[in-house]
Amino acid sequence: MTAAPQISPIFSTQDDQPAGRGGARLLWATLQPFRIRIAGGILVGILWSFGKLAVPALVAAAIDQGIARHDPHRLAFLVGALLLVGLCGAMLAGLRRFLAISAAFQVESALRARLFRHLLHLDPAWHARTPAGQIVTRATSDLQQIQQPFVNIPLTASNSILFLGATVILFTVDPLLAIFAMGPIFALFLLARRFNAALGPRAAQLQDRAGRFAALATDAMAGIRAVKGLGLEESEGRRAAERADAVQTAALAMADVRATYLPLIDMLPALGIAAVLWIGGGRVAAGAMTIGQMVQFSYYVTMLIGPLRHLGITIAQFQRAFVSAGLIDQLLATAPTLYSGQEDGHSELHGAIRFDRVSFAYGDGEPVLRDLDLAIAAGETVAIVGAAGAGKTSLVHLIARLHDPVAGRVHVGGRDVRDLTTAQLRAGVGMVFEDAFLFAGSVRDNIAFARPDADSGAVEAAARAAGAHEFILSLDGGYDAAIGERGHSLSGGQRQRIALARALITDPAILILDAATSAVDASKDEEIRAALSGQLGRRTTILIAHRPSSLRMADRILLLDGGKIVDQGVHDELLGSSAIYRRLLTASDEDALEAAE
């Protein structure tokens, strides 16, 4: 087996951070670029806390020095001070929230972009075995779970200062009364911890079930034509209802926990206030405490409730965020197995292709290609035929390096594809697949997809080369016509010609048509072949086809069987010399006849 060269990975994580971290480390690493903004939010929150701590003291002074002493000037001054503190507090609260929310969304956006870039660079084999719904869930609901705790970082800092400050003041004013008042408050904290412990697993279950429902919905919408074509609307509806019921059950389990704990959490602060009124009222009656001091004391006791409840909520949010971050970290830790070579100054490839004793298998399965030797000259048109499973698609995928061989080497333009950068190889090899996938958007956007900077002239030239220009002009809007999700508003032949134009706009040295006309009728096949005829000889062209009309276009036909080239020649030669070739064409004609009927 030939060892792969030691070359750098296609994808490297941001700032070269090591993969495999847990959720907490991922959150911390993602936070670093935005630490100044979050630190600013924390500083503003601390200033807001000092303002809040001053309010009860001002209220007490207004009662004792203004109202009790019948001093309107003193009262007016203190009321003015209260208004000023309130105004500054409102401004600081708004700034704190803006800084916190903007930093949280920046963190979410950065992590989403990083995750998307990573997913794009993972191998086709990984995407083939990973449900798209799971990926969508990671990139949406899990990222939203991560975003929320970052909003609360400045709030948590300011609430911590508020709690500590109020506690110190309470024990300074009256230590014994503070003990009676804070007993229920600390009971509230313990109850909040139990509440979060009970809520966390149920929240994770709800998140998981919501993700399963999202995966089902994504698959159903992506395959809506298959669902309708097979008459599976009712059965898919029942499956969706079952998963929706599972989501509802998990949501009700969370509601049950909330209904059990939240009334107790709401009741406990009232016990602390009752203790202040009972004991403090007696002290006021005895002259040991002024009315203003008792009001101040009650105010500070009330001030403790919000921070403790907020702390409980934040702990729960971080627990869910760690779970979501761990799931995302698992994706980011998934390393691609395909590697990109280093840029060496060669920007273009010529179209010569060579397979040097290449073998290939999917995973641990049986080899699909076995010890294959093949040379294709630049500018040659080669057709590949073979039964299902013969290795046709695997062969062309190795040229485009959608997979790597398990043994041997594939050379394009005289160079091992593993020594080429991804950009060099993708620019030099254009592919049109059997299922011509088009993106939601305009015709122009789809043709220019591989070359976003292409001007209108280049787009039109590619469309003319693909035989698509005339029918595009007949569309409502022409090149600006919206073609809808996956291009299903167009016919199969029209989609294929747009896909061909998309491949041609980069002017690739190698053009691969992977059964690109097998899904269209004979008239559309003729249109696509007419478009292709002008491209033959200008570039190396590889056709996977079984229709004689397409095979006659080839300079050479390769017959694959059992992962090996068992015969080759032109169409008329193989018709006379190869029973396998004749059998394949007969089966292909029968399939075409059945499709037409």
XYZ file of C-alpha atoms in Angstrom:
597
model
C 0.000 0.000 0.000
C 1.304 3.425 -0.888
C 1.544 5.793 2.029
C -0.053 9.195 1.750
C 2.395 12.070 1.681
C 2.774 14.153 4.811
C 0.877 17.295 3.954
C -1.200 19.810 5.849
C -4.890 19.256 6.575
C -7.536 20.944 4.463
C -9.178 22.357 7.588
C -7.413 23.668 10.635
C -9.380 24.886 13.602
C -9.463 28.580 14.367
C -6.228 29.808 15.960
C -4.877 26.255 15.683
C -6.778 25.268 18.816
C -6.598 21.540 19.546
C -9.619 19.436 18.684
C -11.256 17.132 21.207
C -11.891 19.703 23.917
C -14.900 19.394 26.137
C -17.799 21.804 25.996
C -16.398 24.106 28.697
C -13.078 24.513 26.931
C -14.798 25.159 23.623
C -16.906 27.901 25.206
C -13.866 29.490 26.816
C -11.832 29.384 23.607
C -14.701 30.842 21.558
C -15.120 33.637 24.096
C -11.525 34.889 23.848
C -11.832 37.171 20.778
C -14.725 39.007 22.441
C -13.328 39.263 25.976
C -12.886 43.063 25.805
C -16.564 43.610 24.997
C -17.646 41.189 27.721
C -15.237 42.815 30.193
C -16.803 46.156 29.309
C -20.231 44.709 30.020
C -18.999 43.408 33.388
C -17.541 46.814 34.315
C -20.761 48.598 33.400
C -22.699 45.997 35.399
C -20.568 46.620 38.482
C -21.227 50.364 38.249
C -24.952 49.576 37.929
C -24.722 47.427 41.096
C -23.201 50.267 43.117
C -26.055 52.492 42.014
C -28.632 49.892 43.062
C -26.952 49.502 46.471
C -27.215 53.260 47.038
C -31.002 53.345 46.524
C -32.108 51.785 49.876
C -29.767 54.111 51.795
C -31.231 57.131 49.999
C -34.773 55.902 50.732
C -33.932 55.475 54.416
C -32.402 58.963 54.566
C -35.446 60.459 52.821
C -37.757 58.871 55.410
C -35.683 59.645 58.504
C -34.185 63.000 57.527
C -36.878 64.416 55.262
C -40.291 62.992 56.132
C -39.817 62.275 59.867
C -38.170 65.671 60.473
C -40.584 67.569 58.223
C -37.667 68.940 56.171
C -38.955 69.526 52.614
C -35.621 70.821 51.341
C -33.782 67.732 52.552
C -36.542 65.531 51.161
C -36.396 67.271 47.763
C -32.611 66.857 47.642
C -32.795 63.150 48.451
C -35.661 62.541 46.002
C -33.602 64.318 43.333
C -30.644 62.113 44.184
C -32.886 59.042 43.845
C -34.064 60.173 40.422
C -30.488 60.819 39.283
C -29.346 57.397 40.511
C -32.379 55.804 38.797
C -31.621 57.582 35.515
C -27.942 56.585 35.591
C -28.947 53.026 36.537
C -31.318 52.814 33.567
C -28.597 54.020 31.189
C -26.054 51.619 32.650
C -28.552 48.735 32.491
C -29.206 49.435 28.818
C -25.500 49.637 28.011
C -24.804 46.474 30.005
C -27.498 44.560 28.165
C -26.334 45.848 24.776
C -22.740 44.804 25.419
C -23.821 41.424 26.769
C -26.241 40.621 23.950
C -23.935 41.847 21.188
C -21.042 39.778 22.573
C -23.294 36.719 22.897
C -24.451 36.963 19.301
C -20.882 37.536 18.114
C -19.832 34.359 19.935
C -22.741 32.452 18.360
C -21.983 33.839 14.900
C -18.268 33.024 15.140
C -18.944 29.484 16.325
C -21.595 28.948 13.644
C -19.206 30.129 10.915
C -16.433 27.929 12.285
C -18.742 24.916 12.463
C -20.022 25.494 8.916
C -16.494 25.819 7.503
C -15.520 22.609 9.249
C -18.571 20.737 7.961
C -17.811 21.845 4.407
C -14.338 20.333 4.641
C -15.405 16.973 6.060
C -15.260 14.075 3.652
C -18.215 13.041 1.463
C -18.205 9.659 3.215
C -18.839 11.367 6.562
C -21.739 13.375 5.137
C -23.175 10.238 3.541
C -23.534 8.520 6.913
C -24.578 11.577 8.967
C -28.247 12.667 8.846
C -28.627 16.250 7.629
C -31.207 16.901 10.367
C -28.621 16.273 13.068
C -26.249 18.738 11.444
C -29.008 21.355 11.208
C -29.839 20.846 14.902
C -26.187 21.329 15.901
C -26.004 24.526 13.838
C -29.286 25.996 15.139
C -30.752 24.948 18.490
C -27.443 23.860 20.039
C -25.801 27.149 19.114
C -28.762 29.039 20.566
C -28.298 27.116 23.822
C -24.672 28.274 23.843
C -25.508 31.901 23.135
C -27.816 32.527 26.117
C -25.305 32.071 28.991
C -22.979 34.611 27.411
C -25.768 37.179 27.667
C -25.825 36.532 31.402
C -22.089 36.858 32.111
C -22.197 40.656 32.778
C -25.556 40.224 34.527
C -24.145 37.500 36.744
C -21.137 39.658 37.654
C -23.310 42.639 38.570
C -25.777 40.475 40.483
C -22.902 38.916 42.431
C -21.682 42.387 43.467
C -25.254 43.305 44.350
C -25.703 40.204 46.512
C -22.376 40.582 48.327
C -22.891 44.298 48.904
C -26.427 43.862 50.237
C -25.299 41.028 52.538
C -22.437 43.091 54.005
C -24.767 46.062 54.596
C -27.410 43.875 56.281
C -24.912 42.403 58.735
C -23.455 45.881 59.339
C -26.883 47.352 60.190
C -28.170 44.491 62.401
C -26.390 41.100 62.421
C -29.117 39.238 64.343
C -31.931 40.503 62.145
C -29.790 39.691 59.103
C -29.523 36.058 60.217
C -33.314 35.750 60.590
C -33.922 37.529 57.295
C -31.381 35.556 55.276
C -32.316 32.093 56.549
C -35.159 31.734 54.011
C -32.959 33.364 51.368
C -30.272 30.687 51.695
C -33.019 28.058 51.738
C -34.096 29.613 48.449
C -30.590 29.086 47.053
C -30.535 25.411 48.109
C -33.997 24.880 46.638
C -32.915 26.594 43.419
C -29.973 24.179 43.139
C -32.297 21.193 43.497
C -34.608 22.778 40.952
C -31.751 23.130 38.449
C -30.562 19.567 39.119
C -34.057 18.266 38.354
C -34.539 20.544 35.367
C -31.184 19.902 33.633
C -31.740 16.265 32.477
C -35.269 17.064 31.360
C -34.021 20.057 29.396
C -31.403 17.850 27.694
C -34.112 15.298 26.879
C -36.320 18.013 25.408
C -33.401 19.280 23.320
C -32.659 15.782 22.036
C -36.265 15.077 21.109
C -36.649 18.468 19.459
C -33.535 17.649 17.421
C -35.032 14.313 16.343
C -38.187 16.073 15.219
C -36.105 18.637 13.306
C -34.177 15.823 11.616
C -37.421 14.140 10.515
C -38.861 17.417 9.230
C -35.652 18.249 7.340
C -35.554 14.837 5.652
C -39.256 14.961 4.776
C -39.009 18.415 3.216
C -35.817 17.523 1.318
C -37.490 14.394 -0.034
C -40.962 15.843 -0.503
C -41.200 14.545 -4.084
C -40.461 11.000 -2.928
C -42.973 11.331 -0.074
C -45.701 12.481 -2.444
C -44.711 10.134 -5.239
C -45.010 7.121 -2.921
C -48.177 8.389 -1.254
C -46.519 8.515 2.168
C -48.039 11.760 3.414
C -50.131 10.021 6.074
C -47.391 7.706 7.334
C -44.875 10.550 7.486
C -47.506 12.640 9.242
C -47.934 9.887 11.837
C -44.176 9.687 12.367
C -44.061 13.459 12.809
C -46.973 13.301 15.258
C -45.190 10.617 17.293
C -42.036 12.695 17.533
C -44.048 15.840 18.267
C -45.762 13.929 21.096
C -42.338 12.945 22.416
C -41.326 16.617 22.384
C -44.554 17.488 24.200
C -43.952 14.785 26.826
C -40.464 16.138 27.505
C -41.806 19.702 27.671
C -44.510 18.631 30.138
C -41.873 16.924 32.278
C -40.054 20.260 32.467
C -43.336 22.027 33.249
C -43.975 19.542 36.079
C -40.609 20.372 37.646
C -41.301 24.085 37.326
C -44.778 23.722 38.830
C -43.318 21.857 41.809
C -40.387 24.113 42.650
C -41.283 27.617 41.481
C -44.159 28.168 43.980
C -41.804 27.260 46.822
C -39.124 29.525 45.398
C -41.658 32.365 45.241
C -42.835 31.711 48.819
C -39.472 31.659 50.627
C -38.602 35.359 50.100
C -41.904 36.289 51.757
C -40.733 34.500 54.906
C -37.628 36.682 55.034
C -39.701 39.850 54.626
C -42.092 38.614 57.352
C -39.139 38.120 59.722
C -37.916 41.660 59.034
C -41.360 43.153 59.650
C -41.957 41.123 62.835
C -38.561 41.568 64.478
C -37.786 44.932 62.946
C -41.219 46.287 63.844
C -40.552 45.397 67.467
C -37.213 47.204 67.338
C -38.821 50.290 65.829
C -41.438 50.256 68.602
C -38.649 49.964 71.175
C -36.739 52.856 69.614
C -33.757 50.676 68.660
C -34.325 51.197 64.919
C -35.823 53.981 62.850
C -38.598 53.430 60.333
C -36.193 54.408 57.562
C -33.685 51.781 58.724
C -36.365 49.100 58.764
C -37.495 50.059 55.251
C -33.854 50.082 54.160
C -33.334 46.663 55.710
C -36.440 45.265 53.971
C -35.262 46.763 50.697
C -31.875 45.045 50.946
C -33.500 41.721 51.834
C -35.686 42.009 48.738
C -32.579 42.898 46.719
C -31.065 39.500 47.561
C -33.841 37.537 45.898
C -33.212 38.505 42.271
C -29.485 37.686 42.202
C -30.032 34.271 43.790
C -32.797 33.336 41.386
C -30.768 34.660 38.472
C -27.790 32.594 39.617
C -29.928 29.456 39.579
C -31.164 30.230 36.062
C -27.641 30.949 34.850
C -26.304 27.685 36.294
C -29.041 25.777 34.446
C -28.270 27.650 31.235
C -24.579 26.868 31.484
C -25.379 23.199 32.117
C -27.394 23.071 28.891
C -24.724 25.119 27.107
C -22.028 22.642 28.151
C -24.106 19.768 26.757
C -24.634 21.591 23.443
C -21.017 22.729 23.276
C -19.902 19.153 23.868
C -21.977 17.981 20.900
C -20.556 20.731 18.696
C -17.061 19.968 19.927
C -17.531 16.364 18.790
C -18.214 17.657 15.283
C -15.235 20.006 15.363
C -13.045 17.169 16.608
C -14.021 15.051 13.589
C -10.957 15.331 11.386
C -11.118 15.078 7.588
C -9.184 12.170 6.142
C -8.486 13.932 2.853
C -5.558 16.335 2.860
C -4.596 19.217 0.652
C -1.171 19.696 -0.854
C 0.865 22.891 -0.677
C 0.612 25.691 -3.240
C 3.673 25.464 -5.488
C 3.046 28.237 -8.000
C 1.396 26.048 -10.665
C -2.061 27.538 -11.125
C -3.388 25.406 -14.008
C -3.638 21.721 -14.782
C -3.585 20.000 -18.135
C -5.989 17.159 -18.672
C -3.799 14.038 -18.709
C -4.950 11.419 -16.174
C -3.156 8.304 -14.943
C -4.126 5.602 -12.450
C -1.101 3.761 -11.099
C -2.148 0.389 -9.570
C -5.103 1.976 -7.775
C -7.340 0.060 -5.389
C -10.292 1.563 -3.544
C -12.890 0.425 -1.011
C -15.550 2.184 1.034
C -14.593 1.818 4.680
C -13.881 -1.790 5.570
C -15.918 -3.147 2.664
C -14.787 -5.188 -0.294
C -12.603 -3.373 -2.860
C -14.576 -1.551 -5.543
C -11.517 -0.964 -7.726
C -8.680 -3.481 -7.819
C -5.090 -2.762 -8.882
C -6.268 -0.454 -11.687
C -3.856 0.917 -14.295
C -5.219 3.511 -16.708
C -3.901 6.381 -18.814
C -6.116 9.037 -20.431
C -4.509 11.584 -22.746
C -5.225 15.298 -22.488
C -8.174 16.190 -24.740
C -9.352 12.576 -25.045
C -13.039 11.703 -24.619
C -13.450 8.467 -22.687
C -16.705 6.697 -21.849
C -16.963 4.272 -18.936
C -19.567 1.505 -18.906
C -20.242 -1.286 -16.480
C -22.913 -2.921 -14.398
C -24.096 -1.409 -11.116
C -21.300 -1.710 -8.567
C -18.569 -2.095 -11.186
C -16.747 0.987 -9.841
C -17.589 3.625 -12.466
C -18.541 6.419 -10.085
C -15.752 5.487 -7.674
C -13.235 5.872 -10.503
C -14.277 9.407 -11.417
C -14.617 10.401 -7.750
C -10.961 9.510 -7.281
C -10.042 11.894 -10.111
C -11.930 14.729 -8.410
C -10.529 13.517 -5.081
C -13.850 13.086 -3.351
C -12.136 9.987 -1.951
C -8.558 8.752 -1.749
C -7.409 5.332 -2.960
C -6.438 2.758 -0.349
C -3.494 1.812 -2.567
C -1.770 3.301 -5.589
C -1.790 6.836 -6.912
C -4.012 9.000 -9.112
C -2.208 11.589 -11.241
C -3.827 14.602 -12.901
C -1.722 16.769 -15.155
C 1.311 14.653 -14.254
C 0.947 15.295 -10.508
C -0.423 13.199 -7.660
C -3.829 14.614 -6.720
C -2.730 14.522 -3.067
C -0.007 17.032 -3.897
C -2.522 19.510 -5.344
C -4.356 22.106 -3.345
C -8.103 21.804 -3.174
C -8.462 25.046 -5.162
C -6.179 23.780 -7.953
C -7.980 20.469 -8.290
C -11.510 21.893 -8.119
C -10.646 24.560 -10.710
C -9.191 21.934 -13.035
C -11.921 19.289 -12.715
C -15.592 20.045 -13.451
C -18.273 17.506 -12.546
C -21.924 17.063 -13.538
C -23.757 14.425 -11.538
C -26.758 12.279 -12.391
C -28.888 14.260 -9.932
C -28.263 17.845 -11.043
C -28.604 19.684 -7.751
C -29.486 23.351 -8.109
C -29.604 25.884 -5.313
C -32.506 28.159 -4.481
C -31.860 31.439 -6.253
C -31.621 32.711 -9.806
C -30.361 30.918 -12.893
C -27.447 33.356 -12.960
C -26.514 32.552 -9.346
C -26.494 28.823 -10.070
C -24.301 29.083 -13.156
C -21.866 31.437 -11.408
C -21.826 29.322 -8.247
C -18.349 27.937 -8.973
C -17.076 31.389 -9.978
C -18.926 34.045 -7.957
C -16.949 36.890 -9.569
C -18.065 35.919 -13.088
C -19.655 38.750 -15.048
C -22.791 38.475 -17.182
C -20.746 37.788 -20.306
C -18.998 34.797 -18.732
C -22.296 33.424 -17.405
C -23.922 33.717 -20.832
C -20.908 32.143 -22.557
C -21.061 29.146 -20.213
C -24.806 28.821 -20.806
C -24.317 28.920 -24.598
C -21.596 26.286 -24.351
C -23.977 24.075 -22.378
C -26.854 24.633 -24.825
C -28.878 26.383 -22.141
C -29.009 29.964 -23.393
C -32.180 29.642 -25.498
C -34.375 28.034 -22.872
C -33.050 30.407 -20.183
C -34.225 33.390 -22.259
C -37.682 31.781 -22.466
C -37.997 31.749 -18.662
C -39.876 34.542 -16.918
C -36.980 36.765 -15.929
C -34.351 35.080 -18.102
C -31.067 34.719 -16.277
C -32.618 36.382 -13.212
C -35.483 33.857 -13.046
C -35.883 32.250 -9.644
C -35.728 28.487 -10.043
C -36.888 27.450 -6.577
C -35.627 24.883 -4.103
C -33.394 22.262 -5.782
C -34.470 23.540 -9.194
C -37.616 21.388 -9.284
C -39.448 24.095 -11.239
C -37.308 23.112 -14.254
C -37.302 19.951 -16.323
C -34.587 17.335 -15.899
C -32.889 18.351 -19.135
C -32.946 22.015 -18.182
C -31.421 21.284 -14.779
C -28.700 19.197 -16.386
C -27.794 21.954 -18.860
C -27.576 24.548 -16.083
C -25.413 22.116 -14.093
C -23.241 21.666 -17.189
C -22.932 25.444 -17.586
C -21.942 25.658 -13.899
C -19.176 23.131 -14.535
C -17.996 24.864 -17.722
C -17.795 28.397 -16.324
C -14.455 27.595 -14.677
C -13.141 26.289 -18.041
C -11.892 23.053 -16.458
C -9.173 20.961 -18.084
C -11.192 17.834 -17.213
C -14.971 17.476 -17.521
C -16.663 14.510 -15.815
C -20.271 13.608 -16.613
C -21.406 11.027 -14.078
C -24.508 9.529 -15.729
C -25.560 13.106 -16.425
C -28.148 12.121 -19.072
C -29.458 8.861 -17.611
C -32.428 10.515 -15.935
C -33.711 12.394 -19.005
C -35.645 11.202 -22.014
C -34.174 10.744 -25.487
C -35.055 14.235 -26.736
C -33.410 15.899 -23.732
C -30.435 13.557 -24.093
C -30.061 14.793 -27.660
C -30.107 18.421 -26.478
C -27.402 17.761 -23.883
C -25.268 15.805 -26.372
C -25.570 18.651 -28.846
C -24.313 21.011 -26.158
C -21.446 18.657 -25.345
C -20.318 18.175 -28.934
C -18.724 21.614 -28.965
C -16.723 20.797 -25.857
C -15.158 17.530 -27.020
C -11.490 17.802 -27.878
C -11.128 21.129 -26.053
C -10.796 19.352 -22.740
C -10.469 15.832 -21.377
C -14.003 14.469 -21.077
C -15.083 11.393 -19.144
C -18.609 10.074 -19.659
C -20.396 7.492 -17.543
C -23.128 6.413 -19.934
C -24.917 3.435 -21.460
C -26.820 4.998 -24.341
C -25.229 4.197 -27.711
C -25.786 7.779 -28.852
C -23.542 9.013 -26.012
C -21.028 6.197 -26.336
C -20.427 6.981 -30.009
C -19.114 10.392 -28.941
C -16.185 8.766 -27.141
C -12.716 8.271 -28.567
C -12.449 5.209 -26.346
C -14.835 3.169 -24.200
C -13.654 1.433 -21.029
C -15.605 -1.624 -19.896
C -15.447 -2.090 -16.104
C -16.307 -5.361 -14.422
C -15.441 -6.408 -10.885
C -13.347 -3.290 -10.299
C -11.092 -3.915 -13.310
C -10.963 -2.780 -16.937
C -11.834 -5.966 -18.797
C -12.081 -4.506 -22.283
C -11.776 -1.245 -24.203
C -12.279 0.113 -27.680
C -14.790 2.107 -29.720
C -18.497 1.373 -29.765
C -18.685 -0.709 -32.958
C -15.648 -2.794 -31.971
C -17.034 -3.662 -28.540
C -20.427 -4.514 -29.985
C -18.762 -7.183 -32.047
C -16.204 -8.455 -29.547
C -17.714 -8.192 -26.054
C -20.748 -10.126 -24.824
C -20.695 -8.158 -21.558
C -20.870 -4.874 -23.485
C -23.786 -6.087 -25.610
C -25.630 -7.299 -22.518
C -25.153 -3.946 -20.754
C -26.483 -1.997 -23.745
C -29.473 -4.342 -24.090
C -30.338 -3.864 -20.417
C -29.909 -0.116 -20.825
C -32.269 -0.052 -23.825
C -34.890 -2.015 -21.868
C -34.635 0.397 -18.948
C -35.010 3.371 -21.287
C -38.066 1.758 -22.923
C -39.683 1.135 -19.521
C -39.001 4.720 -18.490
C -40.558 6.035 -21.699
C -43.651 3.873 -21.200
